[in-house]
mmCIF file of C-alpha atoms (C1' of nucleotides) in Angstrom:
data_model
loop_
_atom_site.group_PDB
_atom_site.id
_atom_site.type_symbol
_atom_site.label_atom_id
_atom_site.label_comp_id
_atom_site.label_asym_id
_atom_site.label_seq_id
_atom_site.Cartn_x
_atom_site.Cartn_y
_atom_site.Cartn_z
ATOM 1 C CA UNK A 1 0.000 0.000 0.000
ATOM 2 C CA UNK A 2 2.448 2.641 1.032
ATOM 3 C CA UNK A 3 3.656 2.325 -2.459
ATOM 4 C CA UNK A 4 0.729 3.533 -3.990
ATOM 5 C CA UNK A 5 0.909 6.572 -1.526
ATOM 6 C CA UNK A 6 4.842 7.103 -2.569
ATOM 7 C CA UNK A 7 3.679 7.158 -6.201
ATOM 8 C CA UNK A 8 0.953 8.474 -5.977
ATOM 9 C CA UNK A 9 2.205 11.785 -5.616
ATOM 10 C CA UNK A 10 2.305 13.929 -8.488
ATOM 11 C CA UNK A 11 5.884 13.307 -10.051
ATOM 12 C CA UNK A 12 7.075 10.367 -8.527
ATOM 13 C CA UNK A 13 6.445 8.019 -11.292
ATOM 14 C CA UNK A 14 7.394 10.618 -13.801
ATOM 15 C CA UNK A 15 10.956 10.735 -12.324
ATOM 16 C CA UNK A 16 11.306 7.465 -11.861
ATOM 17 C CA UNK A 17 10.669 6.185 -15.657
ATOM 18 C CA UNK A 18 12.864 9.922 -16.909
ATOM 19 C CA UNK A 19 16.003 8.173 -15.027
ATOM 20 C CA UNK A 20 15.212 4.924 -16.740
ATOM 21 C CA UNK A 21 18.464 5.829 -19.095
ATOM 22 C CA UNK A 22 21.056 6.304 -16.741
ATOM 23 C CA UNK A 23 21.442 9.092 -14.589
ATOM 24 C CA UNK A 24 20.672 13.322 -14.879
ATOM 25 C CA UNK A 25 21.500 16.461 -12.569
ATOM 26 C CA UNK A 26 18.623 18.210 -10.877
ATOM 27 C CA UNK A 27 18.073 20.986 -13.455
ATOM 28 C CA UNK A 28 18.151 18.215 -16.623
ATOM 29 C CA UNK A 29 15.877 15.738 -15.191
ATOM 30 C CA UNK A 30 13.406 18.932 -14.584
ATOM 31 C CA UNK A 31 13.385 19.863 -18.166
ATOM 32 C CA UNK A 32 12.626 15.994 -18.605
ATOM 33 C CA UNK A 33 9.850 16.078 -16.337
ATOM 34 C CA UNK A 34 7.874 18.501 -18.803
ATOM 35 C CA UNK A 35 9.192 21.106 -16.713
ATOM 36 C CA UNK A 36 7.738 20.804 -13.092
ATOM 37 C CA UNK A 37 8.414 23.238 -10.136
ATOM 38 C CA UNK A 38 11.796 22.595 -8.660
ATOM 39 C CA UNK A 39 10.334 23.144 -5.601
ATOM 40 C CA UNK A 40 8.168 19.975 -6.016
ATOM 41 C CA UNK A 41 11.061 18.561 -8.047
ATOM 42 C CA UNK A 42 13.121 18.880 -4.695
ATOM 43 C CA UNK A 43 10.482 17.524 -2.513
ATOM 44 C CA UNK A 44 10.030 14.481 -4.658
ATOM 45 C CA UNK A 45 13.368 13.874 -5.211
ATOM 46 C CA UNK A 46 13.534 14.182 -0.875
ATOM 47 C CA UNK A 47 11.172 11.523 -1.243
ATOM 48 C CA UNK A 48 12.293 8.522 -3.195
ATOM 49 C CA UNK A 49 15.999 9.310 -2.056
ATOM 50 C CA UNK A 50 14.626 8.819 1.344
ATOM 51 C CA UNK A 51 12.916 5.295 0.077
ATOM 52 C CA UNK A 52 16.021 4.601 -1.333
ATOM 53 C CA UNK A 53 14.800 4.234 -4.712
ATOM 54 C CA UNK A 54 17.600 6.480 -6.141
ATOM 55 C CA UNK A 55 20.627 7.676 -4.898
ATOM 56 C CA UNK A 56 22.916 10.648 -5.343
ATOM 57 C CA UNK A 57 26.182 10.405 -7.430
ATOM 58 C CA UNK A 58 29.761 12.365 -6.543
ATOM 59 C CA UNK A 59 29.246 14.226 -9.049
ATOM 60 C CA UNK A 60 25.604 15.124 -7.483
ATOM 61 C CA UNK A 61 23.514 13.698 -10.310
ATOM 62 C CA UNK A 62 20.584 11.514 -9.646
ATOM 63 C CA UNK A 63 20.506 7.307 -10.111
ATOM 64 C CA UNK A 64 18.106 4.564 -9.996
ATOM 65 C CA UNK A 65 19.251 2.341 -7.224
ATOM 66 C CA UNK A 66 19.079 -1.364 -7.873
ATOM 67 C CA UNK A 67 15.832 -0.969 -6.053
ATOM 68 C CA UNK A 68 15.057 1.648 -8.075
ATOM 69 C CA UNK A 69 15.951 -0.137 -11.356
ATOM 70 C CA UNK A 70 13.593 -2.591 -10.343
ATOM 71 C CA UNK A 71 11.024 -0.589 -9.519
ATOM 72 C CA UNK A 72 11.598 0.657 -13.418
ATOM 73 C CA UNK A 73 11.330 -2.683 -14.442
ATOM 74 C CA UNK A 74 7.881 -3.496 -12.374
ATOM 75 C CA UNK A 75 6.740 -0.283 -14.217
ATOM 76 C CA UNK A 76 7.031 -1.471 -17.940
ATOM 77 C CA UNK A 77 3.927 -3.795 -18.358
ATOM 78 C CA UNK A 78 2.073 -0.569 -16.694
ATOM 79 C CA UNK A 79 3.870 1.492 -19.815
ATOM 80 C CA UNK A 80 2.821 -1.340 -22.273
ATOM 81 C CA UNK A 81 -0.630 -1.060 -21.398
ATOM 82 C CA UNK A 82 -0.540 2.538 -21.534
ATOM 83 C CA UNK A 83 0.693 2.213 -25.299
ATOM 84 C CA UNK A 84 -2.907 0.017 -26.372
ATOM 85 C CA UNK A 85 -4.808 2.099 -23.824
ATOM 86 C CA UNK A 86 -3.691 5.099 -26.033
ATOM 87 C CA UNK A 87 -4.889 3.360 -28.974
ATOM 88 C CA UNK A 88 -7.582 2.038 -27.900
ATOM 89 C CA UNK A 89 -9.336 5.420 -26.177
ATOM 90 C CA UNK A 90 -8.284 7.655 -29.184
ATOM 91 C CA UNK A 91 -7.523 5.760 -32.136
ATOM 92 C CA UNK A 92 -8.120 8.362 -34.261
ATOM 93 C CA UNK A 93 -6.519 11.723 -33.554
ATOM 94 C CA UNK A 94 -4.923 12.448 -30.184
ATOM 95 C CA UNK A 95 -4.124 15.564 -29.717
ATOM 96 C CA UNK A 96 -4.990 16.781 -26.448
ATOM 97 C CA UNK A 97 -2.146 13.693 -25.319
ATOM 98 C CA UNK A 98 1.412 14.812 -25.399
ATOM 99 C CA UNK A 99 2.575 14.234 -29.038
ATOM 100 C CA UNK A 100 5.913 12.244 -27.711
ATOM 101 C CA UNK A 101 2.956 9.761 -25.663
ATOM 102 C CA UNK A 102 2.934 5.882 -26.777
ATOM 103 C CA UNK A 103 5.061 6.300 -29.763
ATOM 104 C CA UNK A 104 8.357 5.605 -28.448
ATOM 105 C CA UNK A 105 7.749 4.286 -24.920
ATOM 106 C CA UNK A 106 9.045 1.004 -23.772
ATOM 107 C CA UNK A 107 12.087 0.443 -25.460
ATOM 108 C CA UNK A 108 15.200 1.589 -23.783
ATOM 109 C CA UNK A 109 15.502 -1.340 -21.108
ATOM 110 C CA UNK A 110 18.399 -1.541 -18.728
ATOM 111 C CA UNK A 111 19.985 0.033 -21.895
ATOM 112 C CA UNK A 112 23.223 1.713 -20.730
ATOM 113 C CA UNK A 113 23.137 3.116 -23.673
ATOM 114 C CA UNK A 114 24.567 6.199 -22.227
ATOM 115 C CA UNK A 115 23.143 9.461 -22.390
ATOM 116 C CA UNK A 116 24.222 10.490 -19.384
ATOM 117 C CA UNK A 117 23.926 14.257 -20.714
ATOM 118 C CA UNK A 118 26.952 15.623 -19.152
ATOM 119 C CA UNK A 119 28.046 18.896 -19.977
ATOM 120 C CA UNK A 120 28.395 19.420 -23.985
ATOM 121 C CA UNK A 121 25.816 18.195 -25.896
ATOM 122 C CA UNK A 122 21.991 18.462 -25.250
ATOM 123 C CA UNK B 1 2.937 9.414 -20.581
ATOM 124 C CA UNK B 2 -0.493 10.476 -20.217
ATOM 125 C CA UNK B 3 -0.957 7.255 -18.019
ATOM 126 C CA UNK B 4 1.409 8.930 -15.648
ATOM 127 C CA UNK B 5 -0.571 11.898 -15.309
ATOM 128 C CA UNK B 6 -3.951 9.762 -15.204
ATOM 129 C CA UNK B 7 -2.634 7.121 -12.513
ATOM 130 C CA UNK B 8 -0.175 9.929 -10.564
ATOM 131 C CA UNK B 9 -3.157 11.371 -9.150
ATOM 132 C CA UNK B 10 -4.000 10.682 -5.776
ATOM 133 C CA UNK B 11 -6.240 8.035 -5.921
ATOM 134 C CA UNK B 12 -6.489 6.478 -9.171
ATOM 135 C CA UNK B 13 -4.261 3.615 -8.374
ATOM 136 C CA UNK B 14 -5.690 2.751 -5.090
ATOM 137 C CA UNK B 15 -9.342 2.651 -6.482
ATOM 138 C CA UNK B 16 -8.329 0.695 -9.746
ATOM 139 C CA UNK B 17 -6.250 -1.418 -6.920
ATOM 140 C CA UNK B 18 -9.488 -1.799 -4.651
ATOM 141 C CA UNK B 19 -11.603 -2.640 -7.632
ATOM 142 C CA UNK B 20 -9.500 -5.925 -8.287
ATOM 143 C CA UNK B 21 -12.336 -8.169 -6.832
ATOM 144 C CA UNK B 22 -14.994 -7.468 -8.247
ATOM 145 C CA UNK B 23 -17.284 -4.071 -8.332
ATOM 146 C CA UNK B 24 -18.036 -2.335 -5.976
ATOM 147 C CA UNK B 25 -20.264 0.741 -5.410
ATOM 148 C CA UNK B 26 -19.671 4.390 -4.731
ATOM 149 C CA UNK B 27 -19.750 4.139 -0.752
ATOM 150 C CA UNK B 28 -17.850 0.796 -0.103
ATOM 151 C CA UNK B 29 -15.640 1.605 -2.381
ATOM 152 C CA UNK B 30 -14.594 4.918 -1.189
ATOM 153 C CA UNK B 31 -14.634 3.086 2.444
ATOM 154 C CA UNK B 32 -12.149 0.565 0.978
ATOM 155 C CA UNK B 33 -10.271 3.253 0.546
ATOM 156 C CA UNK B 34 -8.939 4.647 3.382
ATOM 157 C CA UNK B 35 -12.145 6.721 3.618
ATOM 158 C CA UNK B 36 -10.994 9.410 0.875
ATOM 159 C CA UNK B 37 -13.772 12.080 0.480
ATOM 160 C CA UNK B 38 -16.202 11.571 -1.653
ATOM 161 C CA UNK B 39 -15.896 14.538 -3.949
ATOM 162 C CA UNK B 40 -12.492 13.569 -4.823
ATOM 163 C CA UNK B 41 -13.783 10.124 -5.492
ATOM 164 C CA UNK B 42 -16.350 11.601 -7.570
ATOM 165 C CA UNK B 43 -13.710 12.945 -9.305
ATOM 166 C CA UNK B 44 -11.183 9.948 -9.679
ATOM 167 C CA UNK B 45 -14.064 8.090 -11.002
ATOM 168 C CA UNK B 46 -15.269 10.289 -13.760
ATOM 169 C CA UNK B 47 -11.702 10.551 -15.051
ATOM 170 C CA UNK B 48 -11.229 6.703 -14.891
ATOM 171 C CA UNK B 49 -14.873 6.303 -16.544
ATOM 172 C CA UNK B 50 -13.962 8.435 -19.556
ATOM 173 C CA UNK B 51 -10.599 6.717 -19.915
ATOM 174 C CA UNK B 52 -12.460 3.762 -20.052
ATOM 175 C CA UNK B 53 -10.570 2.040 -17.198
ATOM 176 C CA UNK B 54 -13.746 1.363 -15.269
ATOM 177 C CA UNK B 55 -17.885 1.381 -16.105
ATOM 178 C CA UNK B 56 -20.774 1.217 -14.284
ATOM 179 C CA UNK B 57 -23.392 -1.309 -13.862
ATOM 180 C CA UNK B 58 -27.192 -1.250 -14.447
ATOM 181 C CA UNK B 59 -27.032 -1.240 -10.762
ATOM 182 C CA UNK B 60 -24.862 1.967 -10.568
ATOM 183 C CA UNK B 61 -21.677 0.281 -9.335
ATOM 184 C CA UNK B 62 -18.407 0.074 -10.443
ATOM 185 C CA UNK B 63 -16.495 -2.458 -12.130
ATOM 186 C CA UNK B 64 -13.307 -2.721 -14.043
ATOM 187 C CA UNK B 65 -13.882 -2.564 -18.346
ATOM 188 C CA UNK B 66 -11.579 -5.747 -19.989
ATOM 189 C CA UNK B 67 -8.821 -2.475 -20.330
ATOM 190 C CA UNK B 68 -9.197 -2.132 -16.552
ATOM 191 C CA UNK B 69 -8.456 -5.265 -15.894
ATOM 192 C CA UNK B 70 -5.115 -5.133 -17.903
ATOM 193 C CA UNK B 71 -4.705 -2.059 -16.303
ATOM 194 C CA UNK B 72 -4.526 -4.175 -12.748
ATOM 195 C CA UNK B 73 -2.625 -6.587 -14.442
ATOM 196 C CA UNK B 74 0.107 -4.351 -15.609
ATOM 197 C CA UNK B 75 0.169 -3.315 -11.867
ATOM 198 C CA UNK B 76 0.866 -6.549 -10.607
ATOM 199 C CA UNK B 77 4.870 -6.381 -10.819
ATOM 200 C CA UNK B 78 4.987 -3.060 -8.682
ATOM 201 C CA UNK B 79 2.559 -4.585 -6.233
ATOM 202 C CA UNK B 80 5.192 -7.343 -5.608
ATOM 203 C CA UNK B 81 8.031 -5.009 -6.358
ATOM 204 C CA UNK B 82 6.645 -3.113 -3.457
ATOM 205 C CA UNK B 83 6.947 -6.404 -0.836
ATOM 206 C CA UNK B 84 10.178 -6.313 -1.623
ATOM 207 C CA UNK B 85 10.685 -2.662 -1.147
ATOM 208 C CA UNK B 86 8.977 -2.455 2.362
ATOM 209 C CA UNK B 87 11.261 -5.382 3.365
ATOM 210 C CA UNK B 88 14.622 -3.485 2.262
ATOM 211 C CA UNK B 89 13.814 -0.481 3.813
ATOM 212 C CA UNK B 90 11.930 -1.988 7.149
ATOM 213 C CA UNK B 91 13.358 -5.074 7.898
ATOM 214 C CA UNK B 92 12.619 -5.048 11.820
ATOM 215 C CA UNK B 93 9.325 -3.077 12.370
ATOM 216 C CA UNK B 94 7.215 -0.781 9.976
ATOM 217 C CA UNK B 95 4.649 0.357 11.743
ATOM 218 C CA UNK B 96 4.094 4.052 10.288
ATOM 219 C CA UNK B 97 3.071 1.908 7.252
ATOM 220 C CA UNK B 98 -0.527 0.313 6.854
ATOM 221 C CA UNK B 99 -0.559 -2.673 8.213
ATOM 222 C CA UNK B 100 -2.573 -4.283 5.675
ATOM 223 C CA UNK B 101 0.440 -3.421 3.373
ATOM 224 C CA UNK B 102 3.118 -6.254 2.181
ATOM 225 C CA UNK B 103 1.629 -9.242 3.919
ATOM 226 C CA UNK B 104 -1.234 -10.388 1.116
ATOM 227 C CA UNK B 105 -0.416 -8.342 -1.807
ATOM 228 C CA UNK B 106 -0.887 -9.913 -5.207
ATOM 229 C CA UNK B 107 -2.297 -13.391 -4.466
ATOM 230 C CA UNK B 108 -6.072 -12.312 -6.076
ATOM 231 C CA UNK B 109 -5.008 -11.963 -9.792
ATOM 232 C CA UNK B 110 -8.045 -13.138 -11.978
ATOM 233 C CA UNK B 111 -10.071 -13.565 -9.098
ATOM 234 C CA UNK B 112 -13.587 -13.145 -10.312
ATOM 235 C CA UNK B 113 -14.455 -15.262 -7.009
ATOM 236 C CA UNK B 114 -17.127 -12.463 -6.253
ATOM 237 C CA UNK B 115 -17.412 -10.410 -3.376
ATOM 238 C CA UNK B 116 -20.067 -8.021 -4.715
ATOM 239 C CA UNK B 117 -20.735 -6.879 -1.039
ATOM 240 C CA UNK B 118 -24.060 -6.446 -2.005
ATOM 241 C CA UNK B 119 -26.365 -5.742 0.783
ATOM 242 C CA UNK B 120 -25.897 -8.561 2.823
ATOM 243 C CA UNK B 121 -22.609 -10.456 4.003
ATOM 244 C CA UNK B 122 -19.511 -8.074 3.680
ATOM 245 C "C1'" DT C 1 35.069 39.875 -16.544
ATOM 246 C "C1'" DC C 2 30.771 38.238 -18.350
ATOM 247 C "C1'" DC C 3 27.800 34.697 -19.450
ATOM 248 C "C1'" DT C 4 25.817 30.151 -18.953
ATOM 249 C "C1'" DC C 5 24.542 26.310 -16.561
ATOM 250 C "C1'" DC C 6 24.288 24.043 -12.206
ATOM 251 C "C1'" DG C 7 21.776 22.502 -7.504
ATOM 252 C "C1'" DT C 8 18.903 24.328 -4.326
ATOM 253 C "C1'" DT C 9 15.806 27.413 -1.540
ATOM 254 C "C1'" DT C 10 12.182 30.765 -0.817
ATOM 255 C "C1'" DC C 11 7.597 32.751 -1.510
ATOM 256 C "C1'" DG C 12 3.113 34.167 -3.247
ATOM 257 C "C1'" DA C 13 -0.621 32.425 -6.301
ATOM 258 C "C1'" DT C 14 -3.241 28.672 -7.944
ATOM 259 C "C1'" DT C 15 -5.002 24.060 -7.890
ATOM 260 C "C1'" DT C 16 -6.185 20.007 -5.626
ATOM 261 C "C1'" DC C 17 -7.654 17.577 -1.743
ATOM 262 C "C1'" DC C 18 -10.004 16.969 2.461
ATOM 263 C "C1'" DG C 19 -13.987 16.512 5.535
ATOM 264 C "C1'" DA C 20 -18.304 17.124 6.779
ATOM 265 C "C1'" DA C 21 -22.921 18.168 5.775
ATOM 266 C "C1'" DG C 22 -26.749 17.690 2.907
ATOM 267 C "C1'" DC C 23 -29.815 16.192 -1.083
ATOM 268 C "C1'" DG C 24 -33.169 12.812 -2.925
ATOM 269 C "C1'" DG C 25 -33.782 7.911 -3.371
ATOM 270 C "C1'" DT C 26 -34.428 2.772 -2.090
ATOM 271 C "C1'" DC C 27 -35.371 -0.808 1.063
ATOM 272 C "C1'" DA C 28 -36.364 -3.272 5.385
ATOM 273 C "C1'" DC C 29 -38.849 -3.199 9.404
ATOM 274 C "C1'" DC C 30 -42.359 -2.011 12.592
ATOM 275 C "C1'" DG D 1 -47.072 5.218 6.868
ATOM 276 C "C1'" DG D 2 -43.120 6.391 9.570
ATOM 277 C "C1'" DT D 3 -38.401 5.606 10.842
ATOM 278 C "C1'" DG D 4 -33.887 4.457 10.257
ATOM 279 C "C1'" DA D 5 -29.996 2.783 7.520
ATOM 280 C "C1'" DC D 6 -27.742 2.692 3.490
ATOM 281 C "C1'" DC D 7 -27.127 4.393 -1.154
ATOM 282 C "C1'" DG D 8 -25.019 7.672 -5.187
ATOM 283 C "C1'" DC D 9 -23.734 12.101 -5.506
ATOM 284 C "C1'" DT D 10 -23.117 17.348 -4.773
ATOM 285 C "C1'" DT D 11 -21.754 21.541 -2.427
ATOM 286 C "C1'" DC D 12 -18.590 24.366 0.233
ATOM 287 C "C1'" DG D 13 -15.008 26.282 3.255
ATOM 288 C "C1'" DG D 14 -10.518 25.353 4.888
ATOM 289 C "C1'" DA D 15 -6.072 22.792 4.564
ATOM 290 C "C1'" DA D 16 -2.505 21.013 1.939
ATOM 291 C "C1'" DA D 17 -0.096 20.176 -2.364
ATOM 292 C "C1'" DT D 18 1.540 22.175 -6.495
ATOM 293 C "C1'" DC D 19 2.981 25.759 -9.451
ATOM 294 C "C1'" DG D 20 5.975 29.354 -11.332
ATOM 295 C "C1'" DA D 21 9.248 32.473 -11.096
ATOM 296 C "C1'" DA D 22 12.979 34.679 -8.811
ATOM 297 C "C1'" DA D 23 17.058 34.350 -6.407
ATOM 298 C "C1'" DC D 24 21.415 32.457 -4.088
ATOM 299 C "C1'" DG D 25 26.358 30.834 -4.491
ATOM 300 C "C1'" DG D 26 29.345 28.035 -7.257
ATOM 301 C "C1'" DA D 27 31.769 26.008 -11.491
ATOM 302 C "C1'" DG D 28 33.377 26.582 -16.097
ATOM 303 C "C1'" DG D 29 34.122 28.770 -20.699
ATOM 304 C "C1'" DA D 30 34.780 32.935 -23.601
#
DNA sequence: TCCTCCGTTTCGATTTCCGAAGCGGTCACC
DNA sequence: GGTGACCGCTTCGGAAATCGAAACGGAGGA
């Protein structure tokens, strides 16, 4: 249960699926997060670093604990249904839904892939 | 990502959680969970209606649609990803968490055993 | 030096949520 | 027929969460 109240709050899913890719600073991973309130940013942030769902790097950036990368992983048949819930609702024209919504979700896994969107090119 | 706005609200998880055995009406339901008020429930439920998550019965109560039900499904690995996480960070005593929480999470999948808590037994 | 980006905090305005009361309705029971 | 218990649902004022923008000191590049 107390899960559903940890991510339940407004963000808290939202940041944990934006550091699905490896890990971002504060101001990145708010750009990510369409832009939310750094003051809720920070709070949330409080949050699942307190849960110990993500953790805070040297070099102060944000990462997925292992917990957290499974908590990632226990979100993606959630983020497959959302992709035929999206088609299923509004097969037709959806543009009320953020255009970047079920085209492209689901695939980067426990990538690595790297885009770790350090200093030079964003 | 619209599912993350639609199921980071406060309650939408919890009631598409509470509806997992079957449907139940306004009252119960919003008993079942946790007591939230009832315009907020009001609320929850119209936006989960026109997603087409849940519908309502001849006999005005709620149940989950086929998509509902995938929704739950999809749901499934956090609800045991969350045992887990309530063991990790409270190994020896968690009592400011429910304490209906971890212990008998995720055993009524498919259920459809029926507890309609109609007006008699509940 | 200036400019940009960074992480983080503060604060007032807006939105959401809560909590309790109330509405009309059904049904059992007396 | 009256009473009481439950029902789905609405309204409303106050509390809490969220927003949005500004600001701080610091690091680095030009």
């Amino acid at each position: 249960m107390a899960a559903l109240d940890l991510f339940g709050r407004r963000w808290s899913l939202r940041i944990l699926w934006e550091l699905r890719a490896g890990p971002l600073g504060f101001r990145p991973l708010q750009k990510r997060c369409d832009d939310m309130s750094s003051s809720v940013m920070r709070q949330r942030l409080t949050e699942l670093l307190d849960a110990q769902v993500i953790h805070q790097l040297p070099d102060s950036r944000y990462e997925l604990t292992p917990l957290g990368q499974e908590a990632r992983h226990a979100l993606n048949p959630l983020a497959r249904w959302a992709e035929r819930w999206a088609a299923t609702i509004d097969p037709q024209g959806a543009d009320h839904i953020d255009d970047q919504s079920a085209s492209r979700v689901s695939h980067p896994d426990t990538v690595g892939d790297g885009a770790p969107e350090r200093g030079s090119a964003d």
